[in-house]
């Protein structure tokens, strides 16, 4: 900590709010707003000073309990102190303020979002939008901007008569005022944290319906796009009652609004009763949206609506417990979508996305525990990461499986009722689940939340008549393969063992470093599987005698078990405790794989190997290996959809076409260019589900004219989904000219600041030259990027994108040097993680390059 920087302190609680009465008048032309605020307070201890949070606000007048007030600001601490002439008496009092603020363009606080109206496409217009998590309500009103300090809110907005005004609660009155304005009043909110407050002013259309409990549900869209809100409305109408039943608590607000925002830094935000989304995560075009987009929208809607109970009704005490909000919502979004959309087979997707990414990150020395002490809110952004969301969801899933569905629901319902409209810590949830299940939940789960990493279970066995005697031991799994120094680290591991005859033959908790387990009724030729369906958050390493029977029946295993076995084998090879050639052989055995979700993991693993070998002399052989693996799936699926296709077949077709294009299949690239030409000339439109794949493949074998046509398609697209497809394709050009054109486009006014990382990512995944250029771009434009994304996590995202995937010690050292000279604290852990991963890649390549080259040549 710098010597001149004051240590962080939470706000004093001598005085706390019980109600905010807020009236705001935003000016969407001058980008300012004025506010009047009456805060009813509970004076718990007599004092003559009140300290609140405030940032970029000027208080023009203030009175408290009849006293005049002296106002002083602490810009660094983002606080304002109201100094009174005499002490306040214990009890209730009111402070009244008038103030002004800025409608900024930083996508935080109360900010402006630019858009165009379909009837006036050349005219820039602005909406007023809020994003307050983690600590930006203070940019809209002076307040106690900490999750623990809850209050109710009475919101009034004075806005132009022709605009829509929304807040957390239902509108109670609307009256005209002079100047072509209207005063819109909203009902009082429940007691809630400031980061969940929201208000929006702009031009919107909407669709609406009611759920089975009579709750009004509305989806707000940009003008002219209300039909694109229908899919999300259908999902929300099913989702709200699912959660009300699951939690055994009615949704406590009279309405549920979901709204698409055009300038939005996060993916979505769970403001109570008024959830905000990026357009592509809410809007579904009935004709031009892909099955992948529909799946994504269903998951994100499920996630944010889950927060209405878990996060909003019961809120974390401090950001240290953020994982409890996000990990739980990530787990239950999959449970909900499995209920509302079984065709997605969503739990296998969970493994290929949340589970795999969490295991990969948490094996690094520079990971962090799920529960990590957080000081000032500026530190919060650093833990909005894979550990909080993905690992958090994985250990919730493991806990759910261990204590059972009924115990879990009973304990969860008890927790939500006990802490409704209050705040809670992780330990409070464990206590409720422990009471319901009569199992030592806290003892077991603390080993997963309070320490970093996870174990690998080594499994060996011998036959004893009709029984199999297994020796199972645990040690910390380290991405570098070296667990020395971690010998004392243990987890309490819920273990399930399946056999060919019994899916749950044995269940127990491994509490020690090693144990012996007898599995009865298992013959010499029977297989045994540890951690079926990958409910437990750990890897498994089998002895050769146990692995061989599993591999012989690989195709008979569930998609979840095939996927898990593949990813464990891959991780062990990367760590140097397994063979990369064995991984390639195993990948090759998936040549007849038909599951989209297994292919999602296959493609990820193949992509990691491609990045590893992309600058070596065996890369051409590697691409031939990849194409050989992909060809049978394309032969089965073909270019065009069939009546017999499942939803997942549709998604797999796109994945396979994209992968064939990525690895240079000449027929795929040629046909993609032909179809792209027909699409551009409006002769024959490319179906939505394969658009992204065709765009990418066409450009990977194309020239500047294809790039220019893609930009032209972007410029006339009125769908954010279509634009994101193009962003993910534009980096696929392989020439220096195309790479330069892509970077120039990325920083032009055509790309909203929130979408720049998507364009950069398409470049980093294309080829080594593109990856190098992106890293150089970030260095050369560092000052511009800092200014543009000041205070936002999007810059951390760009740092992640631009520093990942390299394969040399030299590059790791260069990245470390740059960020030591140009520090960005929110991304400090990301830089360490990526540099560690780069060094692991370099060692992996050095270790296995020759044997992989020899094996690929033999194929």
PDB file of N, CA and C in Angstrom, residues 463-497:
ATOM      1  N   UNK A 463      -8.099 -57.462  -7.256  1.00  0.00           N
ATOM      2  CA  UNK A 463      -9.261 -58.331  -7.180  1.00  0.00           C
ATOM      3  C   UNK A 463      -9.138 -59.259  -5.975  1.00  0.00           C
ATOM      4  N   UNK A 464     -10.252 -59.443  -5.284  1.00  0.00           N
ATOM      5  CA  UNK A 464     -10.306 -60.366  -4.156  1.00  0.00           C
ATOM      6  C   UNK A 464     -11.600 -61.151  -4.264  1.00  0.00           C
ATOM      7  N   UNK A 465     -11.584 -62.243  -5.023  1.00  0.00           N
ATOM      8  CA  UNK A 465     -12.805 -63.010  -5.258  1.00  0.00           C
ATOM      9  C   UNK A 465     -13.771 -62.211  -6.103  1.00  0.00           C
ATOM     10  N   UNK A 466     -14.989 -61.984  -5.586  1.00  0.00           N
ATOM     11  CA  UNK A 466     -15.988 -61.171  -6.288  1.00  0.00           C
ATOM     12  C   UNK A 466     -15.988 -59.722  -5.822  1.00  0.00           C
ATOM     13  N   UNK A 467     -14.922 -59.330  -5.162  1.00  0.00           N
ATOM     14  CA  UNK A 467     -14.813 -57.955  -4.673  1.00  0.00           C
ATOM     15  C   UNK A 467     -13.600 -57.271  -5.297  1.00  0.00           C
ATOM     16  N   UNK A 468     -13.664 -55.977  -5.398  1.00  0.00           N
ATOM     17  CA  UNK A 468     -12.516 -55.179  -5.834  1.00  0.00           C
ATOM     18  C   UNK A 468     -12.086 -54.302  -4.664  1.00  0.00           C
ATOM     19  N   UNK A 469     -10.838 -54.422  -4.268  1.00  0.00           N
ATOM     20  CA  UNK A 469     -10.323 -53.616  -3.158  1.00  0.00           C
ATOM     21  C   UNK A 469      -9.560 -52.434  -3.761  1.00  0.00           C
ATOM     22  N   UNK A 470     -10.056 -51.260  -3.485  1.00  0.00           N
ATOM     23  CA  UNK A 470      -9.472 -50.038  -4.038  1.00  0.00           C
ATOM     24  C   UNK A 470      -8.685 -49.289  -2.978  1.00  0.00           C
ATOM     25  N   UNK A 471      -7.548 -48.758  -3.385  1.00  0.00           N
ATOM     26  CA  UNK A 471      -6.807 -47.807  -2.550  1.00  0.00           C
ATOM     27  C   UNK A 471      -6.952 -46.442  -3.212  1.00  0.00           C
ATOM     28  N   UNK A 472      -7.534 -45.510  -2.483  1.00  0.00           N
ATOM     29  CA  UNK A 472      -7.791 -44.170  -3.014  1.00  0.00           C
ATOM     30  C   UNK A 472      -7.026 -43.170  -2.165  1.00  0.00           C
ATOM     31  N   UNK A 473      -6.173 -42.381  -2.816  1.00  0.00           N
ATOM     32  CA  UNK A 473      -5.412 -41.367  -2.091  1.00  0.00           C
ATOM     33  C   UNK A 473      -5.610 -40.014  -2.757  1.00  0.00           C
ATOM     34  N   UNK A 474      -5.452 -38.974  -1.963  1.00  0.00           N
ATOM     35  CA  UNK A 474      -5.628 -37.620  -2.485  1.00  0.00           C
ATOM     36  C   UNK A 474      -4.367 -36.799  -2.299  1.00  0.00           C
ATOM     37  N   UNK A 475      -4.117 -35.902  -3.246  1.00  0.00           N
ATOM     38  CA  UNK A 475      -3.102 -34.871  -3.093  1.00  0.00           C
ATOM     39  C   UNK A 475      -3.530 -33.693  -3.945  1.00  0.00           C
ATOM     40  N   UNK A 476      -2.984 -32.529  -3.618  1.00  0.00           N
ATOM     41  CA  UNK A 476      -3.345 -31.326  -4.370  1.00  0.00           C
ATOM     42  C   UNK A 476      -2.930 -31.498  -5.829  1.00  0.00           C
ATOM     43  N   UNK A 477      -3.886 -31.196  -6.738  1.00  0.00           N
ATOM     44  CA  UNK A 477      -3.541 -31.237  -8.154  1.00  0.00           C
ATOM     45  C   UNK A 477      -2.926 -29.898  -8.538  1.00  0.00           C
ATOM     46  N   UNK A 478      -1.707 -29.943  -9.055  1.00  0.00           N
ATOM     47  CA  UNK A 478      -1.001 -28.735  -9.464  1.00  0.00           C
ATOM     48  C   UNK A 478      -0.781 -28.773 -10.963  1.00  0.00           C
ATOM     49  N   UNK A 479      -1.010 -27.660 -11.611  1.00  0.00           N
ATOM     50  CA  UNK A 479      -0.915 -27.610 -13.069  1.00  0.00           C
ATOM     51  C   UNK A 479       0.481 -27.932 -13.563  1.00  0.00           C
ATOM     52  N   UNK A 480       1.495 -27.731 -12.710  1.00  0.00           N
ATOM     53  CA  UNK A 480       2.867 -28.043 -13.119  1.00  0.00           C
ATOM     54  C   UNK A 480       3.276 -29.460 -12.743  1.00  0.00           C
ATOM     55  N   UNK A 481       2.348 -30.220 -12.152  1.00  0.00           N
ATOM     56  CA  UNK A 481       2.621 -31.612 -11.813  1.00  0.00           C
ATOM     57  C   UNK A 481       3.393 -31.811 -10.536  1.00  0.00           C
ATOM     58  N   UNK A 482       3.792 -30.744  -9.874  1.00  0.00           N
ATOM     59  CA  UNK A 482       4.624 -30.843  -8.678  1.00  0.00           C
ATOM     60  C   UNK A 482       3.823 -30.414  -7.457  1.00  0.00           C
ATOM     61  N   UNK A 483       3.425 -31.384  -6.656  1.00  0.00           N
ATOM     62  CA  UNK A 483       2.623 -31.059  -5.474  1.00  0.00           C
ATOM     63  C   UNK A 483       3.482 -30.986  -4.213  1.00  0.00           C
ATOM     64  N   UNK A 484       4.798 -31.015  -4.365  1.00  0.00           N
ATOM     65  CA  UNK A 484       5.653 -30.916  -3.186  1.00  0.00           C
ATOM     66  C   UNK A 484       5.422 -29.578  -2.497  1.00  0.00           C
ATOM     67  N   UNK A 485       5.436 -29.642  -1.179  1.00  0.00           N
ATOM     68  CA  UNK A 485       5.118 -28.449  -0.401  1.00  0.00           C
ATOM     69  C   UNK A 485       3.658 -28.342  -0.047  1.00  0.00           C
ATOM     70  N   UNK A 486       2.839 -29.218  -0.668  1.00  0.00           N
ATOM     71  CA  UNK A 486       1.390 -29.204  -0.384  1.00  0.00           C
ATOM     72  C   UNK A 486       0.938 -30.503   0.289  1.00  0.00           C
ATOM     73  N   UNK A 487       1.894 -31.237   0.859  1.00  0.00           N
ATOM     74  CA  UNK A 487       1.558 -32.553   1.408  1.00  0.00           C
ATOM     75  C   UNK A 487       0.529 -32.491   2.530  1.00  0.00           C
ATOM     76  N   UNK A 488       0.517 -31.386   3.254  1.00  0.00           N
ATOM     77  CA  UNK A 488      -0.409 -31.291   4.400  1.00  0.00           C
ATOM     78  C   UNK A 488      -1.789 -30.785   3.997  1.00  0.00           C
ATOM     79  N   UNK A 489      -1.957 -30.410   2.728  1.00  0.00           N
ATOM     80  CA  UNK A 489      -3.236 -29.869   2.281  1.00  0.00           C
ATOM     81  C   UNK A 489      -4.186 -31.028   1.975  1.00  0.00           C
ATOM     82  N   UNK A 490      -5.310 -31.055   2.675  1.00  0.00           N
ATOM     83  CA  UNK A 490      -6.302 -32.117   2.479  1.00  0.00           C
ATOM     84  C   UNK A 490      -7.680 -31.506   2.305  1.00  0.00           C
ATOM     85  N   UNK A 491      -8.516 -32.213   1.584  1.00  0.00           N
ATOM     86  CA  UNK A 491      -9.922 -31.862   1.443  1.00  0.00           C
ATOM     87  C   UNK A 491     -10.772 -32.980   2.019  1.00  0.00           C
ATOM     88  N   UNK A 492     -11.960 -32.630   2.451  1.00  0.00           N
ATOM     89  CA  UNK A 492     -12.944 -33.661   2.785  1.00  0.00           C
ATOM     90  C   UNK A 492     -13.741 -33.886   1.505  1.00  0.00           C
ATOM     91  N   UNK A 493     -13.535 -35.029   0.884  1.00  0.00           N
ATOM     92  CA  UNK A 493     -13.958 -35.258  -0.491  1.00  0.00           C
ATOM     93  C   UNK A 493     -15.144 -36.222  -0.550  1.00  0.00           C
ATOM     94  N   UNK A 494     -16.330 -35.729  -0.930  1.00  0.00           N
ATOM     95  CA  UNK A 494     -17.451 -36.654  -1.169  1.00  0.00           C
ATOM     96  C   UNK A 494     -17.141 -37.527  -2.395  1.00  0.00           C
ATOM     97  N   UNK A 495     -17.084 -38.821  -2.200  1.00  0.00           N
ATOM     98  CA  UNK A 495     -16.700 -39.746  -3.257  1.00  0.00           C
ATOM     99  C   UNK A 495     -17.855 -40.693  -3.559  1.00  0.00           C
ATOM    100  N   UNK A 496     -18.139 -40.865  -4.835  1.00  0.00           N
ATOM    101  CA  UNK A 496     -19.089 -41.891  -5.298  1.00  0.00           C
ATOM    102  C   UNK A 496     -18.334 -42.826  -6.230  1.00  0.00           C
ATOM    103  N   UNK A 497     -18.585 -44.134  -6.090  1.00  0.00           N
ATOM    104  CA  UNK A 497     -17.972 -45.135  -6.959  1.00  0.00           C
ATOM    105  C   UNK A 497     -19.082 -45.888  -7.672  1.00  0.00           C
TER     106      UNK A 497
END
